[in-house]
Amino acid sequence: MYSFDDCAERLKAYRKENHITQKELAQLMGVNHITLRSWEQKQAKPPYHIWRLYKHLFNDSLMLPGF
């Protein structure tokens, strides 16, 4: 099971591995770049449906109960 901190780190790692900005990833995910930044900085928790839609980005079955 992943913690909230793990999720923020996974977002950052994905961006860095793929050489894209927060703004670019936010556009791909259909969210505002300010929203994505708040997720990465652990200021806000992404809604569960975001992880369900984009779990393929993390190459695993990131399913967080109660997230």
mmCIF file of C-alpha atoms in Angstrom:
data_model
loop_
_atom_site.group_PDB
_atom_site.id
_atom_site.type_symbol
_atom_site.label_atom_id
_atom_site.label_comp_id
_atom_site.label_asym_id
_atom_site.label_seq_id
_atom_site.Cartn_x
_atom_site.Cartn_y
_atom_site.Cartn_z
ATOM 1 C CA MET A 1 0.000 0.000 0.000
ATOM 2 C CA TYR A 2 1.209 3.483 -0.800
ATOM 3 C CA SER A 3 1.159 6.504 1.429
ATOM 4 C CA PHE A 4 0.248 10.035 0.475
ATOM 5 C CA ASP A 5 3.983 10.868 0.383
ATOM 6 C CA ASP A 6 4.639 8.004 -2.038
ATOM 7 C CA CYS A 7 2.049 9.377 -4.448
ATOM 8 C CA ALA A 8 3.626 12.830 -4.492
ATOM 9 C CA GLU A 9 7.031 11.294 -5.109
ATOM 10 C CA ARG A 10 5.679 9.116 -7.924
ATOM 11 C CA LEU A 11 4.260 12.149 -9.716
ATOM 12 C CA LYS A 12 7.582 13.970 -9.481
ATOM 13 C CA ALA A 13 9.558 10.906 -10.541
ATOM 14 C CA TYR A 14 7.308 10.332 -13.547
ATOM 15 C CA ARG A 15 7.796 13.906 -14.719
ATOM 16 C CA LYS A 16 11.547 13.814 -14.290
ATOM 17 C CA GLU A 17 11.932 10.426 -15.999
ATOM 18 C CA ASN A 18 9.928 11.679 -18.964
ATOM 19 C CA HIS A 19 11.456 15.167 -19.034
ATOM 20 C CA ILE A 20 8.157 17.028 -18.832
ATOM 21 C CA THR A 21 7.080 20.014 -16.796
ATOM 22 C CA GLN A 22 4.303 20.209 -14.250
ATOM 23 C CA LYS A 23 2.310 22.229 -16.752
ATOM 24 C CA GLU A 24 2.725 19.588 -19.452
ATOM 25 C CA LEU A 25 1.733 16.729 -17.161
ATOM 26 C CA ALA A 26 -1.210 18.718 -15.832
ATOM 27 C CA GLN A 27 -2.432 19.259 -19.395
ATOM 28 C CA LEU A 28 -2.117 15.544 -20.127
ATOM 29 C CA MET A 29 -4.105 14.748 -16.981
ATOM 30 C CA GLY A 30 -6.721 17.417 -17.611
ATOM 31 C CA VAL A 31 -6.003 19.395 -14.456
ATOM 32 C CA ASN A 32 -4.622 22.834 -13.716
ATOM 33 C CA HIS A 33 -0.842 22.981 -13.214
ATOM 34 C CA ILE A 34 -1.434 24.682 -9.839
ATOM 35 C CA THR A 35 -3.429 21.615 -8.795
ATOM 36 C CA LEU A 36 -0.668 19.257 -9.877
ATOM 37 C CA ARG A 37 1.902 21.341 -8.020
ATOM 38 C CA SER A 38 -0.162 21.145 -4.836
ATOM 39 C CA TRP A 39 -0.260 17.352 -5.170
ATOM 40 C CA GLU A 40 3.491 17.129 -5.633
ATOM 41 C CA GLN A 41 4.125 19.444 -2.698
ATOM 42 C CA LYS A 42 1.792 17.389 -0.492
ATOM 43 C CA GLN A 43 -0.488 20.363 0.069
ATOM 44 C CA ALA A 44 -3.503 18.553 -1.364
ATOM 45 C CA LYS A 45 -4.480 14.976 -2.036
ATOM 46 C CA PRO A 46 -5.520 14.018 -5.571
ATOM 47 C CA PRO A 47 -8.998 12.545 -5.869
ATOM 48 C CA TYR A 48 -9.212 8.789 -6.125
ATOM 49 C CA HIS A 49 -10.513 8.905 -9.701
ATOM 50 C CA ILE A 50 -7.261 10.562 -10.807
ATOM 51 C CA TRP A 51 -5.257 7.526 -9.647
ATOM 52 C CA ARG A 52 -7.709 5.133 -11.280
ATOM 53 C CA LEU A 53 -7.494 6.975 -14.598
ATOM 54 C CA TYR A 54 -3.732 7.417 -14.616
ATOM 55 C CA LYS A 55 -2.395 4.389 -12.763
ATOM 56 C CA HIS A 56 -0.766 3.278 -16.035
ATOM 57 C CA LEU A 57 1.665 6.185 -15.647
ATOM 58 C CA PHE A 58 3.170 4.448 -12.643
ATOM 59 C CA ASN A 59 3.456 0.979 -14.220
ATOM 60 C CA ASP A 60 1.632 -0.661 -11.359
ATOM 61 C CA SER A 61 -1.837 -1.053 -9.947
ATOM 62 C CA LEU A 62 -1.861 1.976 -7.715
ATOM 63 C CA MET A 63 -5.180 1.540 -5.987
ATOM 64 C CA LEU A 64 -5.494 3.428 -2.763
ATOM 65 C CA PRO A 65 -8.451 2.515 -0.589
ATOM 66 C CA GLY A 66 -10.004 5.600 0.899
ATOM 67 C CA PHE A 67 -7.750 7.886 -1.100
#
